Coordinates of C-alpha atoms in Angstrom, one line a residue:
M1 CA 3.2 -7.5 -14.4
E2 CA 4.2 -9.0 -11.1
H3 CA 1.9 -8.5 -8.1
D4 CA 4.4 -9.3 -5.3
L5 CA 4.0 -6.4 -2.8
T6 CA 2.0 -6.8 0.4
V7 CA -0.2 -4.2 2.0
Q8 CA 2.6 -3.4 4.4
D9 CA 5.1 -3.1 1.5
V10 CA 2.9 -0.6 -0.3
A11 CA 2.1 1.4 2.8
R12 CA 5.8 1.7 3.6
E13 CA 6.7 2.8 0.1
A14 CA 3.7 5.2 -0.1
N15 CA 4.3 6.6 3.4
C16 CA 0.8 5.9 4.6
H17 CA -1.1 3.6 7.0
P18 CA -1.8 0.0 5.8
N19 CA -5.6 0.7 6.3
T20 CA -5.3 3.5 3.7
V21 CA -4.0 1.0 1.2
R22 CA -6.9 -1.4 2.0
R23 CA -9.4 1.4 1.8
Y24 CA -8.2 2.7 -1.6
E25 CA -8.3 -0.9 -2.9
Q26 CA -11.8 -1.5 -1.6
R27 CA -13.0 1.7 -3.3
G28 CA -11.5 0.6 -6.6
L29 CA -8.9 3.4 -6.7
I30 CA -6.0 0.9 -6.9
E31 CA -6.0 -2.7 -8.0
A32 CA -4.8 -5.8 -6.1
M33 CA -4.6 -9.4 -7.0
R34 CA -5.3 -12.0 -4.3
D35 CA -2.8 -14.8 -3.6
I36 CA -3.8 -18.4 -2.9
N37 CA -4.4 -17.5 0.8
G38 CA -6.6 -14.5 -0.1
Y39 CA -4.0 -11.8 0.8
R40 CA -3.8 -8.7 -1.4
R41 CA -0.8 -8.4 -3.7
F42 CA 0.1 -5.2 -5.5
S43 CA 2.2 -4.3 -8.5
R44 CA 4.7 -1.5 -8.6
D45 CA 2.4 0.4 -10.9
Q46 CA -0.3 0.4 -8.2
V47 CA 2.2 1.8 -5.7
E48 CA 2.9 4.7 -8.0
R49 CA -0.8 5.2 -8.6
L50 CA -1.4 5.3 -4.8
K51 CA 1.4 7.8 -4.4
E52 CA -0.2 10.1 -7.0
L53 CA -3.6 9.8 -5.4
L54 CA -2.2 10.6 -2.0
E55 CA -0.4 13.6 -3.4
M56 CA -3.6 14.8 -5.1
R57 CA -5.4 14.5 -1.7
V58 CA -2.8 16.5 0.1
T59 CA -2.9 19.2 -2.7
T60 CA -6.7 19.4 -2.5
E61 CA -6.7 19.6 1.2
Q62 CA -4.1 22.4 1.2
G63 CA -6.2 24.3 -1.3
E64 CA -9.3 24.2 1.0
N65 CA -7.4 25.9 3.8

């Protein structure tokens, strides 16, 4: 599995802020590899997982209102 997507790439595809991507990775909800310079790199699978998590968050928030 290739980890070739940057934080910005993932944020663009998941329609969220780059800080959201970083926060989800820091909390262990999605996984990232680090490149030689220490930058996060994500796989397409992790983008899909993030999208699912964000959708669940929206659904949960709507249910609370």
